[in-house]
XYZ file of C-alpha atoms in Angstrom:
233
model
C -72.778 -69.989 -242.038
C -73.347 -69.458 -245.772
C -74.031 -73.166 -246.156
C -76.614 -73.033 -243.357
C -78.385 -70.076 -245.010
C -78.426 -71.957 -248.318
C -79.998 -74.933 -246.585
C -82.532 -72.709 -244.828
C -83.550 -71.057 -248.111
C -84.045 -74.478 -249.678
C -86.184 -75.712 -246.778
C -88.236 -72.509 -246.579
C -89.170 -72.810 -250.239
C -89.679 -76.568 -250.323
C -93.154 -77.854 -251.098
C -92.502 -81.048 -249.148
C -90.707 -79.815 -246.009
C -92.401 -80.105 -242.622
C -94.192 -76.876 -241.603
C -92.345 -76.648 -238.316
C -89.034 -77.069 -240.110
C -90.025 -74.391 -242.657
C -90.866 -71.995 -239.818
C -87.481 -72.644 -238.225
C -85.766 -72.023 -241.559
C -87.557 -68.697 -242.010
C -86.639 -67.670 -238.473
C -83.009 -68.540 -239.146
C -82.972 -66.406 -242.314
C -84.629 -63.574 -240.384
C -81.982 -63.749 -237.655
C -79.218 -63.654 -240.261
C -80.848 -60.614 -241.873
C -81.024 -58.847 -238.494
C -77.403 -59.564 -237.555
C -74.772 -56.829 -237.474
C -72.863 -58.409 -240.358
C -75.930 -59.057 -242.537
C -74.524 -57.129 -245.514
C -71.377 -59.273 -245.482
C -73.322 -62.497 -245.029
C -75.763 -61.928 -247.861
C -73.209 -60.470 -250.257
C -71.192 -63.648 -249.667
C -74.340 -65.711 -250.249
C -74.891 -63.844 -253.522
C -71.394 -64.551 -254.782
C -70.996 -68.101 -253.478
C -70.652 -70.606 -256.323
C -72.962 -73.041 -254.506
C -75.839 -70.569 -254.334
C -78.655 -71.457 -256.705
C -80.922 -68.861 -258.333
C -83.292 -68.863 -255.363
C -80.446 -68.164 -252.925
C -79.239 -65.331 -255.163
C -82.759 -63.896 -255.237
C -83.015 -64.009 -251.437
C -79.575 -62.422 -251.063
C -80.500 -59.624 -253.464
C -83.794 -59.000 -251.656
C -82.081 -58.771 -248.278
C -79.383 -56.446 -249.594
C -82.072 -54.237 -251.171
C -83.872 -54.074 -247.822
C -80.623 -53.241 -246.012
C -79.815 -50.282 -248.270
C -82.402 -47.997 -246.656
C -81.027 -48.803 -243.194
C -77.336 -48.484 -244.058
C -74.794 -45.842 -243.124
C -72.320 -44.474 -245.652
C -69.724 -47.203 -245.129
C -72.320 -49.947 -245.478
C -73.709 -48.362 -248.648
C -70.250 -48.346 -250.206
C -69.745 -51.966 -249.167
C -73.000 -53.054 -250.827
C -72.162 -50.956 -253.886
C -68.764 -52.618 -254.241
C -70.268 -56.069 -253.755
C -72.929 -55.709 -256.456
C -70.531 -54.028 -258.904
C -68.085 -56.901 -258.546
C -70.924 -59.397 -258.910
C -72.083 -57.701 -262.106
C -68.532 -57.466 -263.443
C -68.244 -61.233 -263.088
C -71.587 -61.805 -264.808
C -70.656 -59.582 -267.741
C -67.158 -61.003 -268.181
C -68.525 -64.557 -268.225
C -71.665 -63.591 -270.177
C -73.605 -65.473 -267.489
C -77.313 -64.834 -268.059
C -79.420 -65.387 -264.947
C -83.193 -65.938 -265.155
C -85.228 -62.799 -265.745
C -86.546 -62.651 -262.175
C -82.965 -62.609 -260.853
C -81.924 -59.910 -263.340
C -84.899 -57.807 -262.289
C -83.923 -58.207 -258.641
C -80.346 -57.153 -259.465
C -81.758 -54.069 -261.178
C -83.873 -53.339 -258.119
C -80.836 -53.439 -255.824
C -78.778 -51.171 -258.089
C -81.701 -48.732 -258.310
C -81.998 -48.699 -254.506
C -78.358 -47.668 -254.334
C -79.203 -44.868 -256.783
C -81.990 -43.716 -254.492
C -79.734 -43.479 -251.449
C -76.416 -42.434 -253.035
C -77.064 -40.343 -256.170
C -77.349 -36.570 -256.236
C -76.882 -33.685 -253.854
C -79.870 -34.847 -251.819
C -77.713 -37.850 -250.826
C -74.486 -35.908 -250.389
C -73.283 -36.958 -253.857
C -72.146 -40.328 -252.554
C -72.303 -41.703 -256.103
C -72.419 -38.718 -258.444
C -70.974 -40.699 -261.386
C -73.621 -43.409 -261.126
C -74.625 -43.581 -264.790
C -71.125 -43.041 -266.152
C -69.829 -45.830 -263.928
C -72.533 -48.239 -265.100
C -71.900 -47.405 -268.751
C -68.205 -48.089 -268.219
C -68.907 -51.298 -266.269
C -71.179 -52.580 -269.017
C -68.943 -51.449 -271.874
C -71.675 -49.335 -273.472
C -69.470 -46.368 -274.365
C -69.747 -46.902 -278.146
C -73.537 -46.593 -277.949
C -73.210 -43.158 -276.365
C -71.759 -41.787 -279.579
C -73.794 -43.500 -282.261
C -74.958 -46.731 -283.816
C -72.618 -49.550 -282.846
C -72.543 -53.320 -282.825
C -69.810 -53.238 -280.163
C -71.898 -54.061 -277.123
C -72.821 -56.999 -274.947
C -76.485 -57.998 -275.122
C -76.411 -59.005 -271.453
C -74.788 -55.728 -270.388
C -77.332 -53.656 -272.260
C -80.142 -55.781 -270.819
C -78.916 -54.982 -267.296
C -78.539 -51.258 -268.006
C -82.061 -50.968 -269.421
C -83.598 -52.898 -266.527
C -81.767 -50.656 -264.052
C -83.042 -47.571 -265.883
C -86.602 -48.875 -265.621
C -86.167 -49.684 -261.932
C -84.950 -46.134 -261.259
C -88.044 -44.697 -262.884
C -90.169 -46.961 -260.678
C -88.316 -45.619 -257.624
C -88.745 -41.926 -258.354
C -91.550 -41.390 -260.846
C -94.092 -44.218 -260.743
C -97.485 -42.605 -260.156
C -99.106 -45.899 -259.204
C -98.071 -45.509 -255.573
C -99.194 -42.849 -253.105
C -96.063 -41.291 -251.626
C -95.563 -39.016 -248.641
C -94.713 -35.367 -249.206
C -91.186 -35.960 -247.908
C -90.569 -38.792 -250.347
C -92.046 -36.806 -253.232
C -89.723 -33.881 -252.474
C -86.724 -36.219 -252.544
C -87.922 -37.826 -255.769
C -88.265 -34.409 -257.391
C -84.751 -33.438 -256.332
C -83.360 -36.657 -257.791
C -85.194 -36.007 -261.047
C -83.867 -32.423 -261.127
C -80.303 -33.715 -260.732
C -80.849 -36.258 -263.488
C -82.193 -33.557 -265.817
C -79.105 -31.436 -265.229
C -76.488 -34.188 -265.356
C -77.584 -37.405 -267.016
C -80.843 -37.280 -268.961
C -79.073 -36.271 -272.184
C -76.673 -39.183 -271.763
C -79.541 -41.631 -271.238
C -81.752 -40.427 -274.077
C -78.851 -40.419 -276.542
C -77.911 -43.953 -275.603
C -81.509 -45.186 -275.904
C -81.848 -43.540 -279.320
C -78.645 -45.162 -280.554
C -79.793 -48.544 -279.197
C -83.014 -48.314 -281.200
C -81.114 -47.366 -284.346
C -78.682 -50.239 -283.768
C -81.286 -52.943 -283.243
C -83.272 -51.596 -286.198
C -80.274 -52.095 -288.453
C -79.533 -55.523 -287.006
C -83.192 -56.600 -287.262
C -82.827 -58.695 -284.151
C -82.646 -58.296 -280.361
C -86.328 -57.465 -280.143
C -86.312 -57.833 -276.360
C -83.717 -55.053 -276.124
C -85.847 -52.896 -278.400
C -88.850 -53.510 -276.146
C -86.905 -52.627 -272.999
C -85.573 -49.463 -274.636
C -89.041 -48.356 -275.715
C -90.264 -49.022 -272.173
C -87.517 -46.741 -270.831
C -88.474 -43.953 -273.239
C -92.157 -44.360 -272.475
C -91.527 -44.330 -268.716
C -89.241 -41.301 -268.644
C -90.915 -39.128 -271.286
C -93.416 -37.575 -268.874
C -90.763 -35.927 -266.685
C -87.380 -35.673 -268.435
C -88.058 -32.251 -270.039
């Protein structure tokens, strides 16, 4: 079935495919997304070696959409799937296009929103510590260090930015219920993880300043600081 979804994604996004065929392809993808085993299907699509960047993007989007509808077991399944996917990317230093990396960050931030903190039953209370360990960023917690992977740090910073968009972006009008949850998540972060994040960002800036390179990482780090500064205190 993975092969059929890959074909459907290709047809749906083709500029030359017949309109009727494109409609059928979109319907097929929609049916797969609505199936009981959608999380398994699209996590397999994400990790399949024959999936191109567009298929990965679609898989990530579907998994992000499924997070809000998932029970505890499904959340842990999606969490395991994306962690293993990221572990493979980091170990191989496989750099996907920016739009795919941003979509990965979006999915990981959605898991934060539904698993982190007491408001979510502490389903993933070690969220930031686990990501730092996954990405091998421990040395940057303690000070200036050249012992880090550029790709890993890129992912961590994009995830940090996506979390801020989830819980603190003032661009969107949110319901009172959502705002209360966002405030509780921010309170938990202030108590548990803000110091960890700000120290790491500071050490990243000092590191890239000394190296006089990795300007994209410096820009992402400054964006994190600028995004969080209004509410971290």
